[in-house]
Amino acid sequence: MSALRFSSRLNPMLSNRILSQTNLLFTLSSFSSSFKKTSKHLYCTSNSTLHNNGGTSLSLSSNSPLSGLEDELVGYIFGKKKATEVAHLVWRHVLRKGDMVIDATCGNGCDTLAMLKMVADESGFGRVYGMDIQTEAIENTSSLLDQAVTPKEKELVKLFPICHSRMNEVVPENTAVRLVAFNLGYLPGGDKSIITISRTTLLALEAAKKMLISGGLISLVVYVGHPGGREELETVEVFASGLSVDGWICCKFQMLNRPLAPVLVFIFKR
Amino acid sequence: MSALRFSSRLNPMLSNRILSQTNLLFTLSSFSSSFKKTSKHLYCTSNSTLHNNGGTSLSLSSNSPLSGLEDELVGYIFGKKKATEVAHLVWRHVLRKGDMVIDATCGNGCDTLAMLKMVADESGFGRVYGMDIQTEAIENTSSLLDQAVTPKEKELVKLFPICHSRMNEVVPENTAVRLVAFNLGYLPGGDKSIITISRTTLLALEAAKKMLISGGLISLVVYVGHPGGREELETVEVFASGLSVDGWICCKFQMLNRPLAPVLVFIFKR
């Protein structure tokens, strides 16, 4: 139901030819009647929607800087990719070599490792601040790094056995943080009675909000299949919903018929 | 917090070298402790997560059949792409030339046109069944098609001034429908007192569910900024949540800090 009007000044045959060109720039007007005007005329749909392609023959410049993201995102929609994989691809879109990032919930270190690979710079720039309230998690993360990266790369990771709500105590002041990532729930293989909880998660989110630079991201994979999980998701949603539209973009992806599946929340600072 | 254990039988130096290769296949174990075993060892993260790339230098085979989808999806996450654009790209992923599709809410015809471009086959295969309860919407759609496609292409579109709940009355029995698309709300530029409503939308969803072939998609862009919009979204969510996990993948994308922004729901039949 996108709004549309074609200029009466356009010859139908001419417009017919024009419209059949796949790269013609149309502008998509949103449902809210906020028409986009071009030369006083109102058009419908974007150039991407009129590509005359079937589902298996899409054309794209292979030089696109975003190449590599499509499998995960579309795979997620079609149930073939995991939430964590989608989170990682979004990080890759945001991060650059040399960036400062925070893994607020190290767990077994998979995210810490993925981040390190994205930000580690050959000149020794890039830093991952990792934390977890459970010593076991920090040990697991350290072991993983020992096996997966060089000692020089590992030096770029700083690990702290503390609650994520205290991230501002361990990350140096004025650090330009590009990413703060959370996996909310419990440690796989660990003590299931130790879970992240709404109160400290909210404190951590507030701390992350303050540390994040413009163009940065707070990424959350929220597991909801355990007692307290739903409440924690609600806390995250209330936090995100309260952020100004001018300053933040907050979106949520979830599976509707899998109530225990993790929920993805991305909070992007403009 | 993805679960991980490395085999003690792996030599640290060897595993170090192996892990530093970007194309090594890892397996990501989900948070729910459903470890994936490979040769008796448990590994962490996917191959995609360890690509040693920054955000602007991602590598990918340019032959990927999904190339072309990344801008819209990631753009949506970062607030640069509209819900309708995301819906169209998902359709493109599902549709093939010659497919049978239904535009359940023609509105001003933008979706009908986009679908037609995706399914119209030079040999005259492909069909778009379009409907809208408002005659004005059907007229607008017809006018758009007159300007945007050839008369031969337009013949592939069948338009009906009826409520979407009656789609099974106009689409021939046993039609192999690959896509049923909805834009729920009111007609842009039309009478705002005429809106799609929960009762008939639910009937339409039930009809769509029966007509859809395996691998097909029900796509919904749900506008919630008008009275009744939230209730209609809830109806869609309850419908989707009730579908079996074995037979359907149902996901929802929404903006958390823009309560009036349209919500995307994709219901994919396995």
Coordinates of C-alpha atoms in Angstrom, one line a residue:
Chain A
M1 CA 0.0 0.0 0.0
S2 CA 2.8 2.4 -0.7
A3 CA 1.5 5.7 -2.0
L4 CA 2.0 6.5 -5.6
R5 CA 1.1 8.9 -8.3
F6 CA 2.7 9.2 -11.7
S7 CA 3.1 12.5 -13.3
S8 CA 0.5 13.1 -16.0
R9 CA 3.2 14.8 -18.0
L10 CA 5.0 11.5 -18.5
N11 CA 4.2 9.9 -21.8
P12 CA 2.9 6.4 -21.0
M13 CA 5.1 4.8 -23.6
L14 CA 8.1 6.7 -22.4
S15 CA 7.5 5.9 -18.8
N16 CA 7.0 2.3 -19.8
R17 CA 10.4 2.2 -21.3
I18 CA 12.0 4.0 -18.4
L19 CA 10.4 1.8 -15.8
S20 CA 11.6 -1.3 -17.5
Q21 CA 15.2 -0.3 -16.9
T22 CA 16.4 -2.1 -13.9
N23 CA 18.7 0.6 -12.6
L24 CA 16.2 3.4 -12.7
L25 CA 16.0 5.2 -9.4
F26 CA 12.6 5.2 -7.9
T27 CA 11.8 6.5 -4.5
L28 CA 9.8 4.5 -2.1
S29 CA 7.2 6.5 -0.3
S30 CA 6.3 5.1 3.1
F31 CA 2.8 4.2 4.2
S32 CA 2.7 7.2 6.5
S33 CA 2.1 9.4 3.5
S34 CA 5.5 11.0 3.8
F35 CA 5.9 11.2 0.1
K36 CA 9.3 11.7 -1.3
K37 CA 9.3 14.3 -4.0
T38 CA 11.5 14.4 -7.1
S39 CA 11.0 17.2 -9.5
K40 CA 7.5 17.7 -8.2
H41 CA 6.5 14.1 -9.0
L42 CA 5.7 11.3 -6.7
Y43 CA 7.0 7.9 -7.5
C44 CA 6.7 4.5 -6.2
T45 CA 9.1 1.8 -5.0
S46 CA 12.9 1.7 -4.9
N47 CA 15.3 0.7 -7.6
S48 CA 16.0 -2.5 -5.9
T49 CA 12.4 -3.7 -6.1
L50 CA 12.3 -3.5 -9.8
H51 CA 15.3 -5.6 -10.6
N52 CA 14.0 -8.0 -13.1
N53 CA 15.5 -11.0 -11.4
G54 CA 14.3 -14.3 -10.1
G55 CA 15.3 -15.5 -6.6
T56 CA 18.4 -17.3 -7.9
S57 CA 19.9 -14.9 -10.4
L58 CA 20.4 -11.7 -8.5
S59 CA 23.1 -9.4 -9.8
L60 CA 25.3 -7.3 -7.7
S61 CA 28.6 -5.6 -7.9
S62 CA 31.1 -8.0 -6.5
N63 CA 32.9 -5.0 -5.1
S64 CA 30.2 -4.2 -2.6
P65 CA 31.7 -3.6 0.8
L66 CA 28.9 -5.5 2.3
S67 CA 29.4 -8.6 0.4
G68 CA 29.4 -11.6 2.7
L69 CA 26.5 -10.6 4.9
E70 CA 23.6 -11.9 2.9
D71 CA 23.8 -15.6 3.7
E72 CA 23.5 -15.1 7.4
L73 CA 20.7 -12.5 7.4
V74 CA 18.5 -14.2 4.9
G75 CA 19.5 -17.6 6.4
Y76 CA 18.2 -16.3 9.7
I77 CA 14.9 -15.4 8.2
F78 CA 14.6 -18.8 6.7
G79 CA 15.7 -20.5 9.9
K80 CA 19.1 -21.7 8.6
K81 CA 21.4 -19.4 10.6
K82 CA 21.8 -19.0 14.3
A83 CA 21.2 -15.7 16.2
T84 CA 24.9 -15.6 17.2
E85 CA 25.9 -15.8 13.6
V86 CA 23.7 -12.9 12.7
A87 CA 25.1 -10.9 15.6
H88 CA 28.7 -11.5 14.4
L89 CA 27.9 -10.4 10.9
V90 CA 26.4 -7.2 12.2
W91 CA 29.6 -6.6 14.2
R92 CA 31.6 -7.1 11.1
H93 CA 29.6 -4.4 9.4
V94 CA 30.4 -2.0 12.2
L95 CA 33.9 -2.8 13.3
R96 CA 37.2 -1.7 11.8
K97 CA 40.8 -2.9 12.5
G98 CA 42.1 -1.1 15.6
D99 CA 38.7 -0.7 17.3
M100 CA 38.0 -0.8 21.0
V101 CA 35.3 -3.3 21.9
I102 CA 33.7 -4.9 25.0
D103 CA 32.5 -8.4 25.4
A104 CA 30.3 -7.9 28.4
T105 CA 29.6 -11.6 28.9
C106 CA 32.6 -13.7 27.9
G107 CA 31.0 -17.1 28.5
N108 CA 33.2 -19.6 26.9
G109 CA 35.0 -17.0 24.8
C110 CA 33.6 -17.5 21.3
D111 CA 32.4 -13.9 21.0
T112 CA 35.7 -12.6 22.5
L113 CA 37.6 -14.5 19.9
A114 CA 35.4 -13.4 17.1
M115 CA 35.7 -9.7 18.1
L116 CA 39.5 -10.0 18.5
K117 CA 39.8 -11.3 14.9
M118 CA 37.7 -8.4 13.7
V119 CA 39.7 -5.6 15.5
A120 CA 43.2 -7.0 15.9
D121 CA 45.6 -4.9 13.9
E122 CA 49.1 -6.0 12.9
S123 CA 50.6 -2.9 14.4
G124 CA 49.1 -3.9 17.8
F125 CA 46.1 -1.7 17.7
G126 CA 42.6 -2.9 18.6
R127 CA 41.5 -3.9 22.0
V128 CA 38.9 -6.3 23.5
Y129 CA 37.8 -5.8 27.0
G130 CA 36.2 -9.0 28.2
M131 CA 34.4 -9.7 31.4
D132 CA 32.3 -12.3 33.1
I133 CA 31.2 -12.6 36.7
Q134 CA 32.2 -16.3 36.7
T135 CA 35.9 -17.1 37.0
E136 CA 35.3 -20.3 35.1
A137 CA 34.1 -18.3 32.1
I138 CA 37.2 -16.1 32.2
E139 CA 39.4 -19.2 32.4
N140 CA 37.6 -20.9 29.4
T141 CA 38.0 -17.7 27.4
S142 CA 41.7 -17.5 28.2
S143 CA 42.2 -21.1 27.2
L144 CA 40.4 -20.6 24.0
L145 CA 42.5 -17.6 23.1
D146 CA 45.7 -19.6 23.9
Q147 CA 44.7 -22.2 21.4
A148 CA 43.2 -19.9 18.7
V149 CA 45.4 -16.9 18.5
T150 CA 49.1 -15.9 18.8
P151 CA 50.4 -14.6 22.1
K152 CA 50.8 -11.2 20.4
E153 CA 47.1 -11.2 19.5
K154 CA 46.1 -12.4 22.9
E155 CA 47.8 -9.4 24.4
L156 CA 45.1 -7.2 22.8
V157 CA 42.5 -8.9 25.1
K158 CA 42.0 -7.8 28.6
L159 CA 40.0 -10.1 30.7
F160 CA 38.2 -9.3 34.0
P161 CA 36.3 -11.6 36.4
I162 CA 33.7 -9.0 37.2
C163 CA 30.0 -8.3 36.6
H164 CA 29.2 -6.5 33.4
S165 CA 27.6 -3.7 35.3
R166 CA 31.1 -2.7 36.4
M167 CA 32.5 -2.3 32.9
N168 CA 33.2 1.4 33.4
E169 CA 35.6 0.5 36.2
V170 CA 37.9 -1.6 34.0
V171 CA 37.7 0.1 30.6
P172 CA 40.0 3.2 30.7
E173 CA 38.2 6.5 30.7
N174 CA 37.6 8.1 27.3
T175 CA 38.1 4.8 25.5
A176 CA 36.3 5.1 22.1
V177 CA 34.2 2.0 22.3
R178 CA 32.7 0.9 19.0
L179 CA 30.9 -2.3 20.2
V180 CA 29.5 -3.6 23.5
A181 CA 28.2 -7.2 23.1
F182 CA 26.0 -9.2 25.5
N183 CA 24.9 -12.8 25.5
L184 CA 22.3 -12.8 28.3
G185 CA 21.5 -16.0 30.2
Y186 CA 23.8 -18.5 31.8
L187 CA 27.1 -20.1 31.1
P188 CA 26.8 -23.2 28.9
G189 CA 28.2 -26.2 30.7
G190 CA 28.5 -24.1 33.9
D191 CA 26.4 -23.5 37.0
K192 CA 22.9 -22.8 35.7
S193 CA 21.9 -21.1 38.9
I194 CA 24.2 -18.3 38.0
I195 CA 22.4 -16.1 35.4
T196 CA 22.6 -12.6 34.2
I197 CA 19.9 -10.6 35.9
S198 CA 17.8 -7.6 34.9
R199 CA 19.1 -5.2 37.5
T200 CA 22.8 -5.6 36.7
T201 CA 22.1 -5.9 32.9
L202 CA 20.3 -2.6 33.1
L203 CA 23.3 -1.0 34.8
A204 CA 25.5 -2.5 32.2
L205 CA 23.4 -1.1 29.4
E206 CA 23.5 2.3 31.0
A207 CA 27.3 2.1 31.2
A208 CA 27.5 0.9 27.6
K209 CA 25.3 3.7 26.4
K210 CA 27.7 6.3 28.0
M211 CA 30.9 4.7 26.6
L212 CA 29.7 4.1 23.0
I213 CA 31.0 6.4 20.2
S214 CA 28.8 7.6 17.4
G215 CA 28.4 4.8 14.9
G216 CA 28.8 2.2 17.6
L217 CA 26.6 -0.7 18.5
I218 CA 25.2 -2.4 21.5
S219 CA 24.5 -6.0 20.5
L220 CA 22.4 -8.4 22.5
V221 CA 21.6 -12.0 22.1
V222 CA 19.0 -12.6 24.7
Y223 CA 18.2 -16.2 25.8
V224 CA 14.8 -16.6 27.2
G225 CA 14.4 -20.3 27.9
H226 CA 15.3 -20.2 31.6
P227 CA 13.6 -18.6 34.6
G228 CA 14.2 -14.9 34.5
G229 CA 14.9 -14.9 30.8
R230 CA 11.7 -13.2 29.7
E231 CA 12.0 -10.6 32.4
E232 CA 15.5 -9.8 31.3
L233 CA 14.3 -9.4 27.7
E234 CA 11.6 -7.1 28.8
T235 CA 14.3 -5.0 30.7
V236 CA 16.3 -4.8 27.5
E237 CA 13.2 -3.8 25.4
V238 CA 12.2 -1.1 27.9
F239 CA 15.8 0.3 27.8
A240 CA 15.9 0.3 24.0
S241 CA 12.4 1.7 23.6
G242 CA 13.3 4.7 25.8
L243 CA 16.2 5.8 23.6
S244 CA 15.6 8.8 21.4
V245 CA 14.9 8.2 17.8
D246 CA 17.2 11.0 16.9
G247 CA 20.2 9.4 18.6
W248 CA 19.6 5.7 18.4
I249 CA 18.2 3.0 16.1
C250 CA 16.9 0.0 18.0
C251 CA 15.6 -3.1 16.4
K252 CA 14.6 -6.5 17.5
F253 CA 14.5 -9.8 15.6
Q254 CA 12.7 -12.8 17.0
M255 CA 11.2 -16.1 16.0
L256 CA 7.4 -16.1 16.6
N257 CA 6.7 -19.8 16.8
R258 CA 9.8 -20.7 18.8
P259 CA 9.2 -19.0 22.1
L260 CA 12.5 -20.3 23.6
A261 CA 14.7 -19.2 20.7
P262 CA 17.1 -16.4 21.5
V263 CA 16.0 -12.9 20.6
L264 CA 18.3 -10.4 18.9
V265 CA 18.4 -6.8 19.8
F266 CA 20.7 -4.2 18.1
I267 CA 21.1 -0.7 19.5
F268 CA 22.9 1.5 17.1
K269 CA 24.2 4.9 18.0
R270 CA 23.8 7.4 15.2
Chain B
M1 CA 28.3 -17.5 26.0
S2 CA 28.3 -20.2 23.3
A3 CA 29.5 -23.5 24.7
L4 CA 32.9 -24.6 23.8
R5 CA 35.5 -27.2 24.6
F6 CA 38.7 -28.0 22.7
S7 CA 40.0 -31.5 22.5
S8 CA 42.9 -32.0 24.8
R9 CA 44.3 -34.1 22.0
L10 CA 44.9 -31.1 19.8
N11 CA 48.4 -29.8 20.0
P12 CA 48.1 -26.1 21.0
M13 CA 50.5 -25.0 18.3
L14 CA 48.8 -27.0 15.6
S15 CA 45.3 -25.8 16.6
N16 CA 46.7 -22.3 16.7
R17 CA 47.6 -22.6 13.0
I18 CA 44.4 -24.3 12.1
L19 CA 42.3 -21.8 13.8
S20 CA 44.0 -18.9 12.2
Q21 CA 42.9 -20.0 8.7
T22 CA 39.8 -18.0 7.8
N23 CA 38.0 -20.7 5.9
L24 CA 38.2 -23.4 8.5
L25 CA 34.9 -24.9 9.3
F26 CA 33.9 -24.5 12.9
T27 CA 30.6 -25.5 14.3
L28 CA 28.7 -23.1 16.5
S29 CA 27.1 -24.7 19.5
S30 CA 24.0 -23.0 20.6
F31 CA 23.5 -21.7 24.1
S32 CA 21.1 -24.5 24.9
S33 CA 24.1 -26.8 25.3
S34 CA 23.1 -28.7 22.2
F35 CA 26.7 -29.3 21.3
K36 CA 27.6 -30.2 17.8
K37 CA 30.2 -33.0 17.6
T38 CA 32.8 -33.4 14.9
S39 CA 35.2 -36.3 15.2
K40 CA 34.4 -36.4 18.9
H41 CA 35.6 -32.9 19.4
L42 CA 33.5 -29.8 20.3
Y43 CA 34.3 -26.6 18.5
C44 CA 33.1 -23.1 18.8
T45 CA 31.8 -20.6 16.3
S46 CA 31.1 -20.7 12.5
N47 CA 33.6 -20.2 9.7
S48 CA 32.0 -16.9 9.0
T49 CA 32.8 -15.5 12.4
L50 CA 36.5 -15.9 12.0
H51 CA 36.9 -14.2 8.8
N52 CA 39.8 -11.9 9.5
N53 CA 38.1 -8.9 8.0
G54 CA 37.2 -5.4 9.1
G55 CA 33.8 -4.1 8.3
T56 CA 34.7 -2.7 5.0
S57 CA 36.7 -5.5 3.4
L58 CA 34.5 -8.6 3.5
S59 CA 35.3 -11.2 1.0
L60 CA 32.7 -13.4 -0.6
S61 CA 32.3 -15.4 -3.7
S62 CA 30.7 -13.0 -6.1
N63 CA 28.8 -16.0 -7.5
S64 CA 26.6 -16.4 -4.4
P65 CA 23.0 -16.7 -5.5
L66 CA 22.1 -14.4 -2.7
S67 CA 24.2 -11.5 -3.7
G68 CA 22.2 -8.4 -3.8
L69 CA 20.3 -8.8 -0.5
E70 CA 22.8 -7.4 1.9
D71 CA 22.3 -3.7 1.5
E72 CA 18.6 -3.9 2.3
L73 CA 18.8 -6.2 5.3
V74 CA 21.8 -4.5 7.0
G75 CA 20.4 -1.2 5.9
Y76 CA 17.2 -2.0 7.8
I77 CA 19.1 -2.9 10.9
F78 CA 20.9 0.5 10.6
G79 CA 17.7 2.4 9.9
K80 CA 18.5 3.1 6.3
K81 CA 16.1 0.8 4.5
K82 CA 12.3 0.7 4.7
A83 CA 10.3 -2.3 5.8
T84 CA 8.8 -2.5 2.3
E85 CA 12.2 -2.8 0.7
V86 CA 13.2 -5.6 3.1
A87 CA 10.0 -7.4 2.2
H88 CA 10.7 -7.1 -1.5
L89 CA 14.2 -8.5 -1.1
V90 CA 12.9 -11.5 0.8
W91 CA 10.3 -12.1 -1.9
R92 CA 13.1 -12.0 -4.5
H93 CA 14.9 -14.7 -2.5
V94 CA 11.8 -16.9 -2.6
L95 CA 10.3 -16.3 -6.1
R96 CA 11.2 -17.7 -9.5
K97 CA 10.0 -16.8 -12.9
G98 CA 6.7 -18.4 -13.7
D99 CA 5.5 -18.4 -10.1
M100 CA 2.0 -17.8 -8.9
V101 CA 1.7 -15.1 -6.3
I102 CA -1.0 -13.2 -4.4
D103 CA -1.0 -9.5 -3.5
A104 CA -3.7 -9.6 -0.8
T105 CA -3.8 -5.8 -0.4
C106 CA -3.0 -4.1 -3.6
G107 CA -3.2 -0.6 -2.2
N108 CA -1.7 1.6 -4.9
G109 CA -0.1 -1.2 -6.7
C110 CA 3.6 -0.9 -5.9
D111 CA 3.8 -4.4 -4.5
T112 CA 1.7 -5.9 -7.3
L113 CA 4.2 -4.3 -9.8
A114 CA 7.2 -5.5 -7.9
M115 CA 5.8 -9.1 -7.8
L116 CA 4.9 -9.0 -11.5
K117 CA 8.5 -8.1 -12.3
M118 CA 9.8 -11.0 -10.3
V119 CA 7.5 -13.7 -11.7
A120 CA 6.7 -12.6 -15.2
D121 CA 8.1 -15.0 -17.7
E122 CA 8.7 -14.2 -21.4
S123 CA 6.7 -17.3 -22.4
G124 CA 3.7 -15.9 -20.5
F125 CA 4.0 -17.9 -17.3
G126 CA 3.8 -16.4 -13.9
R127 CA 0.6 -14.9 -12.4
V128 CA -0.2 -12.2 -9.9
Y129 CA -3.6 -12.3 -8.2
G130 CA -4.2 -8.9 -6.7
M131 CA -7.1 -7.9 -4.6
D132 CA -8.3 -5.0 -2.5
I133 CA -11.6 -4.2 -0.8
Q134 CA -11.5 -0.6 -2.2
T135 CA -12.3 -0.1 -5.9
E136 CA -10.0 3.0 -5.8
A137 CA -7.1 0.8 -4.9
I138 CA -7.8 -1.6 -7.8
E139 CA -8.1 1.4 -10.2
N140 CA -4.8 2.8 -8.9
T141 CA -3.1 -0.5 -9.3
S142 CA -4.4 -0.9 -12.8
S143 CA -3.2 2.6 -13.8
L144 CA 0.2 1.9 -12.4
L145 CA 0.5 -1.3 -14.4
D146 CA -0.6 0.5 -17.6
Q147 CA 2.3 2.9 -17.2
A148 CA 4.9 0.5 -15.9
V149 CA 4.6 -2.7 -17.9
T150 CA 3.6 -3.9 -21.4
P151 CA 0.0 -5.0 -22.1
K152 CA 1.4 -8.5 -22.4
E153 CA 2.9 -8.4 -18.9
K154 CA -0.3 -6.8 -17.5
E155 CA -2.3 -9.8 -18.8
L156 CA -0.4 -11.8 -16.1
V157 CA -2.1 -9.8 -13.4
K158 CA -5.7 -10.6 -12.3
L159 CA -7.2 -7.9 -10.2
F160 CA -10.3 -8.3 -7.9
P161 CA -12.2 -5.7 -5.9
I162 CA -12.8 -8.0 -3.0
C163 CA -11.7 -8.5 0.6
H164 CA -8.5 -10.5 1.1
S165 CA -10.4 -13.0 3.2
R166 CA -12.0 -14.1 0.0
M167 CA -8.8 -14.9 -1.9
N168 CA -9.7 -18.6 -2.1
E169 CA -12.8 -17.6 -4.2
V170 CA -10.8 -15.9 -6.9
V171 CA -7.6 -17.9 -7.1
P172 CA -8.2 -21.1 -9.1
E173 CA -8.2 -24.2 -7.0
N174 CA -4.9 -26.1 -6.8
T175 CA -2.9 -23.1 -7.8
A176 CA 0.7 -23.6 -6.5
V177 CA 1.0 -20.3 -4.6
R178 CA 4.6 -19.3 -3.7
L179 CA 3.9 -16.0 -2.1
V180 CA 1.0 -14.2 -0.3
A181 CA 1.8 -10.6 0.6
F182 CA 0.0 -8.3 2.9
N183 CA 0.3 -4.6 3.7
L184 CA -2.0 -4.2 6.7
G185 CA -3.5 -0.8 7.5
Y186 CA -5.2 1.7 5.2
L187 CA -4.9 3.0 1.7
P188 CA -2.4 5.8 1.4
G189 CA -4.2 8.9 0.1
G190 CA -7.5 7.1 0.5
D191 CA -10.3 6.9 3.0
K192 CA -8.5 6.4 6.3
S193 CA -11.7 5.0 7.9
I194 CA -11.4 2.0 5.7
I195 CA -8.7 -0.3 7.3
T196 CA -7.9 -3.9 7.2
I197 CA -9.3 -5.5 10.4
S198 CA -8.2 -8.4 12.5
R199 CA -11.2 -10.6 11.8
T200 CA -10.9 -10.7 8.0
T201 CA -7.1 -10.6 8.2
L202 CA -7.2 -13.8 10.2
L203 CA -9.5 -15.4 7.7
A204 CA -7.1 -14.3 4.9
L205 CA -4.1 -15.8 6.7
E206 CA -5.9 -19.1 7.2
A207 CA -6.8 -19.1 3.5
A208 CA -3.2 -18.2 2.6
K209 CA -1.8 -21.0 4.8
K210 CA -3.9 -23.6 2.9
M211 CA -2.9 -22.3 -0.6
L212 CA 0.8 -22.0 0.0
I213 CA 3.2 -24.6 -1.4
S214 CA 6.2 -25.9 0.4
G215 CA 9.0 -23.3 0.2
G216 CA 6.5 -20.5 0.0
L217 CA 6.1 -17.4 2.0
I218 CA 3.5 -15.3 3.7
S219 CA 4.9 -11.8 4.0
L220 CA 3.3 -9.1 6.1
V221 CA 4.2 -5.4 6.6
V222 CA 2.0 -4.4 9.5
Y223 CA 1.4 -0.7 10.0
V224 CA 0.5 0.0 13.6
G225 CA 0.2 3.8 13.8
H226 CA -3.6 3.9 13.4
P227 CA -6.5 2.8 15.7
G228 CA -6.8 -1.0 15.4
G229 CA -3.2 -1.4 14.1
R230 CA -1.8 -2.9 17.3
E231 CA -4.7 -5.3 17.6
E232 CA -4.2 -6.4 14.1
L233 CA -0.5 -7.0 14.7
E234 CA -1.4 -9.1 17.8
T235 CA -3.7 -11.2 15.6
V236 CA -0.9 -11.8 13.1
E237 CA 1.5 -12.7 16.0
V238 CA -1.0 -15.1 17.5
F239 CA -1.6 -16.8 14.2
A240 CA 2.2 -17.1 13.5
S241 CA 3.0 -18.3 17.0
G242 CA 0.5 -21.1 16.7
L243 CA 2.1 -22.6 13.6
S244 CA 4.1 -25.8 14.1
V245 CA 7.9 -25.4 14.2
D246 CA 8.2 -28.5 12.1
G247 CA 6.2 -27.0 9.3
W248 CA 6.8 -23.2 9.5
I249 CA 9.5 -20.6 10.3
C250 CA 8.0 -17.4 11.6
C251 CA 10.0 -14.4 12.4
K252 CA 9.3 -10.8 13.3
F253 CA 11.5 -7.7 12.8
Q254 CA 10.6 -4.5 14.6
M255 CA 12.0 -1.1 15.6
L256 CA 11.9 -0.8 19.4
N257 CA 12.2 2.9 19.8
R258 CA 9.8 3.8 16.9
P259 CA 6.5 2.4 18.1
L260 CA 4.6 3.6 15.0
A261 CA 7.1 2.1 12.5
P262 CA 5.7 -0.9 10.5
V263 CA 6.5 -4.3 11.8
L264 CA 7.7 -7.1 9.4
V265 CA 6.5 -10.6 9.8
F266 CA 7.7 -13.5 7.6
I267 CA 6.0 -16.8 7.7
F268 CA 7.9 -19.4 5.7
K269 CA 6.5 -22.8 4.9
R270 CA 9.2 -25.5 5.0

